[in-house]
Coordinates of C-alpha atoms in Angstrom, one line a residue:
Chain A
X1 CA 6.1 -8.2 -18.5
X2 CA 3.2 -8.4 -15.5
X3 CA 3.2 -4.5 -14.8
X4 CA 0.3 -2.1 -13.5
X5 CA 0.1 1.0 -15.1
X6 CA -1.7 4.1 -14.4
X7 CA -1.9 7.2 -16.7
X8 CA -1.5 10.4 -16.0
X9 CA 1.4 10.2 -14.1
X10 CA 1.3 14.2 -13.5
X11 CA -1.7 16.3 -13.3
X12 CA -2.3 19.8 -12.7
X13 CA -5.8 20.5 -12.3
X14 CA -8.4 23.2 -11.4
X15 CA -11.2 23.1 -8.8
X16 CA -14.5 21.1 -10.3
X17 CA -12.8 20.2 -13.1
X18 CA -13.9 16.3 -14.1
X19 CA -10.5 14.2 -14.5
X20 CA -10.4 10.2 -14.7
X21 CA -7.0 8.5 -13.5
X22 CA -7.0 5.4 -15.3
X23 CA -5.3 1.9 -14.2
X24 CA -4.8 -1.1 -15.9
X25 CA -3.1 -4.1 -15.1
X26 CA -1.9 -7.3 -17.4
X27 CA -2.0 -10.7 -14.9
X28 CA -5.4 -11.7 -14.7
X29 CA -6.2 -10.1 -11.2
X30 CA -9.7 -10.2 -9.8
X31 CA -8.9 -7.7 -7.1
X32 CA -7.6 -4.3 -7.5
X33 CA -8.2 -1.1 -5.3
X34 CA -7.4 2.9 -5.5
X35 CA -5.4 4.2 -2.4
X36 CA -4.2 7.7 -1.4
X37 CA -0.9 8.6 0.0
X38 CA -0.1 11.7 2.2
X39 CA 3.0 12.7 4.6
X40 CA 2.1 10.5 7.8
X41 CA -0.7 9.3 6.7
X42 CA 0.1 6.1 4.8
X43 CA -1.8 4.9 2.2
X44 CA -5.4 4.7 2.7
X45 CA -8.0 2.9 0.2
X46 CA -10.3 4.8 -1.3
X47 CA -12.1 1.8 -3.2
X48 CA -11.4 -1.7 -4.0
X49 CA -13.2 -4.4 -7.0
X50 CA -13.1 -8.1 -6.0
X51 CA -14.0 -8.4 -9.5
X52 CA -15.7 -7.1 -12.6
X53 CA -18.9 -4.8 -11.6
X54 CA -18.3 -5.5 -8.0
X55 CA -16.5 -2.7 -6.3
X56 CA -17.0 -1.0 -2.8
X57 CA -15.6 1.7 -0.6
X58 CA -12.4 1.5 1.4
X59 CA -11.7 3.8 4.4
X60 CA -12.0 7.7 2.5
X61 CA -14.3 7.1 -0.6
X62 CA -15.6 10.6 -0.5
X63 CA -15.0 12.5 -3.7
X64 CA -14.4 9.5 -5.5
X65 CA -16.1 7.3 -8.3
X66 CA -14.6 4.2 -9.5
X67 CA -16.1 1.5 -12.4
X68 CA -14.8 -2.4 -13.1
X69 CA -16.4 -2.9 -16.5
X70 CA -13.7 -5.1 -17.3
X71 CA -11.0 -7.3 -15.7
X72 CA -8.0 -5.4 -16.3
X73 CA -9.1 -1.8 -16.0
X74 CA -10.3 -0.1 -12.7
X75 CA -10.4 4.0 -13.6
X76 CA -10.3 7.0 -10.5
X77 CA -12.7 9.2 -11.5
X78 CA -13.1 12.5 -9.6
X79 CA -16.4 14.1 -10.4
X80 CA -15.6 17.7 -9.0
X81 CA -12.2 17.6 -7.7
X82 CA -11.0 19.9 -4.9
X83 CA -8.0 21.1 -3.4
X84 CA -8.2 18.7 -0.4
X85 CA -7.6 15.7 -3.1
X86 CA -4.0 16.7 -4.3
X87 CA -2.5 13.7 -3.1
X88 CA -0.2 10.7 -4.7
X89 CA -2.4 8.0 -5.9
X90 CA -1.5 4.7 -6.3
X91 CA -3.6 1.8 -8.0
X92 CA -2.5 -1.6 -6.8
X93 CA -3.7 -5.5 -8.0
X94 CA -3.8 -9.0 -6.8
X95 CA -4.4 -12.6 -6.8
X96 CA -6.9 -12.1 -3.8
X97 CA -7.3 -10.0 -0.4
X98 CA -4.5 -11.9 1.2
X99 CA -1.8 -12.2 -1.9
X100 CA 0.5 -9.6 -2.8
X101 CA -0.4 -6.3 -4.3
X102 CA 1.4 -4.8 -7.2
X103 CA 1.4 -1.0 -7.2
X104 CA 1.4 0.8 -10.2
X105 CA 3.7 4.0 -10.6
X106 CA 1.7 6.3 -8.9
X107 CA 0.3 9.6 -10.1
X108 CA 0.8 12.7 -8.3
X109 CA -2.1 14.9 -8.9
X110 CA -2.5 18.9 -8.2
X111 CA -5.7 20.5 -7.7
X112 CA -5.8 24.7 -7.3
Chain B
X1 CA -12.1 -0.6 11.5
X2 CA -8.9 -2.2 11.6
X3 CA -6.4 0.1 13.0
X4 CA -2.6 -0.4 12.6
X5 CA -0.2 1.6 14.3
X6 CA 3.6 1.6 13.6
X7 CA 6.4 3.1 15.3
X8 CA 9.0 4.8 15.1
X9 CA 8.0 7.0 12.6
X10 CA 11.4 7.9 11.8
X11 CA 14.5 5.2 12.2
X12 CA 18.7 6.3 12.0
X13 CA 20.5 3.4 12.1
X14 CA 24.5 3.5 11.1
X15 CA 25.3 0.9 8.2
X16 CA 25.6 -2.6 9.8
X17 CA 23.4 -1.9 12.9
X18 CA 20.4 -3.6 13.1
X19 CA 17.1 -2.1 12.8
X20 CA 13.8 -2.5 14.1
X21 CA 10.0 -1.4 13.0
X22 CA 7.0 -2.6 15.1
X23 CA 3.1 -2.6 14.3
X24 CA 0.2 -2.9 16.6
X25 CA -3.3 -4.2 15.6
X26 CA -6.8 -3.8 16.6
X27 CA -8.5 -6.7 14.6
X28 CA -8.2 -9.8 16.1
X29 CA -9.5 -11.9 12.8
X30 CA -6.5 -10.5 11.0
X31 CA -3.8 -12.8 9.4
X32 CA -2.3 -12.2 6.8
X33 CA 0.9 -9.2 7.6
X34 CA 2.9 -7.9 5.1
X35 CA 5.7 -5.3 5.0
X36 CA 6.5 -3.1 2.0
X37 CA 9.6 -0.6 1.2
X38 CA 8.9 2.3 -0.6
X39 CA 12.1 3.7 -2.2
X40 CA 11.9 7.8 -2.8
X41 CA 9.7 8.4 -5.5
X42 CA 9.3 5.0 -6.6
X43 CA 5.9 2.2 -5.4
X44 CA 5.7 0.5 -2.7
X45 CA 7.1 -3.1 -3.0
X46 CA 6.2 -6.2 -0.8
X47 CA 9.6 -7.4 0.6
X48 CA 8.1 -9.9 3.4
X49 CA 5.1 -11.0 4.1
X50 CA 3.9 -13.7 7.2
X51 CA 0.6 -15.4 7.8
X52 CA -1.0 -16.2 11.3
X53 CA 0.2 -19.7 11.2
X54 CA 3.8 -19.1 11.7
X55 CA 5.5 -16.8 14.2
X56 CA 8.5 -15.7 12.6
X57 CA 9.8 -16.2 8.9
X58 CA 13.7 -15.0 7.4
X59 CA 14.6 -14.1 3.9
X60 CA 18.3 -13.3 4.1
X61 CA 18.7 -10.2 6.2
X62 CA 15.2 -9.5 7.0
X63 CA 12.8 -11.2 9.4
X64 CA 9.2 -11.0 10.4
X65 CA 7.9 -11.7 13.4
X66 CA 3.8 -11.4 14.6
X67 CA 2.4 -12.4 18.1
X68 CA -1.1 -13.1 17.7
X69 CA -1.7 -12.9 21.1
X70 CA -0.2 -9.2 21.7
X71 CA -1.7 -8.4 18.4
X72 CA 1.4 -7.3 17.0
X73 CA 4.1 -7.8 14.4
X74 CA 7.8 -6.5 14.2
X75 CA 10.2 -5.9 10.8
X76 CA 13.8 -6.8 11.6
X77 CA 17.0 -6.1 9.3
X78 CA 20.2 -7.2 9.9
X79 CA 23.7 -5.6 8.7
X80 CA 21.8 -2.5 7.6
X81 CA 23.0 -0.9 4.0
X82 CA 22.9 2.0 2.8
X83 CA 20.7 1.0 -0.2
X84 CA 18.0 -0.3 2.7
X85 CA 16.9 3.0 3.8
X86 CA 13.5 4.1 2.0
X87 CA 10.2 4.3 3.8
X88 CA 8.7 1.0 5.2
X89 CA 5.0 0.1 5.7
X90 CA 3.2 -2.6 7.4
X91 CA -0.1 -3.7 6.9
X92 CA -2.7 -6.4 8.0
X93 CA -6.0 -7.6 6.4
X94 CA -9.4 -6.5 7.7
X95 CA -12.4 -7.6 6.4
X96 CA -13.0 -7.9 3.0
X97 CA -11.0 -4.6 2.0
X98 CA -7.7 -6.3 1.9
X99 CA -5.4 -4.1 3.4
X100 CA -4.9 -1.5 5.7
X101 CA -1.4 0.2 6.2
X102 CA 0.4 1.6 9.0
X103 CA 1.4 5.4 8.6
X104 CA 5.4 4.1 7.7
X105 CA 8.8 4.8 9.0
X106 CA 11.5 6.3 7.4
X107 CA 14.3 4.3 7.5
X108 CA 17.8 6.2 6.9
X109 CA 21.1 3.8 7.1
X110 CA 24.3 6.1 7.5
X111 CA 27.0 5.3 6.2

């Protein structure tokens, strides 16, 4: 089954505590991007890949560190987190910039 | 950036009504608009999408259609159901970041 996934899907964390939000999707997609949802606010990209070791910033990459070592995996990584990044975070895939994006379940992280 | 704007940001339709979503633009290389639901609790999910080519496209009871010129692009649905309300986004391409998203519109059909 083509699926993203993305693990934790629930995370309580402290202030400055390192966490890593993995994604990691199964149909050969070269582009795949982090984004951020709040109440009215949409969802916002915080980074994109258009393929393995090529990645750049989307509108609110502060906070953020992301990797493409490989094809299918593009982890979140938030080096000191802080309470202004409890958010819903979805990781998302596709053929290409203009193709459909499939959105993995989301996780809904909590930082105190 | 690319700026889209959508309104309304909250829609109550009663089953079988029509309704309507609209986006604005800033970005005049855009083309390539899609539209996702997002269901409570659940991802977003494409639904319809419509390239710069074309000005309108159908699939069943929803419809896209984008002026180019006006820089903007409206979601229709027809015979609302009950199972259509969720929270809708639109979005257009800008530069090489794929996407950006309107700030969506909650959609609730009564019955």
């Amino acid at each position: 089954e083509a699926q993203v996934t993305q693990n934790p899907r629930y995370l309580i964390t402290v202030t400055g505590k390192k966490l890593t939000v993995t994604c990691s999707q199964n149909m050969n997609h070269e582009y795949m991007s982090w984004y951020r949802q709040d109440p009215g606010l949409g969802l916002r990209q915080i980074y994109y890949s258009m393929n393995v070791e090529v990645t750049d910033k989307g509108d609110v990459p502060e906070g953020y560190k992301v990797s493409r070592k490989e094809k299918r995996n593009f982890p979140l990584i938030l080096e000191s987190p802080s309470p202004n990044q409890t958010s819903l975070y979805f990781c998302a895939s596709s053929s290409g910039r203009v193709y459909e994006q499939y959105f993995g379940p989301g996780t809904r992280l909590t930082v105190t | 950036g690319e700026n889209v704007e959508q309104h309304p940001s909250t829609l109550s339709v009663q089953e079988g009504d029509s309704a309507v979503i609209k986006c604005t633009y800033s970005d005049s290389a855009s083309n390539y608009f899609p539209w996702y639901k997002q269901e409570l609790g659940k991802r977003p999910q494409l639904i319809i999408d419509i390239r710069s080519n074309v000005g309108e496209k159908k699939d069943q009871r929803i419809a896209v259609t984008l002026n180019k010129t006006a820089k903007h692009f409206s979601l229709h649905i027809t015979e609302t159901q009950p199972e259509d309300s969720a929270v809708y986004f639109c979005a257009a391409n800008t530069g090489r970041r794929a996407l950006t998203f309107g700030s969506g519109t909650r959609l609730q059909v009564q019955p």
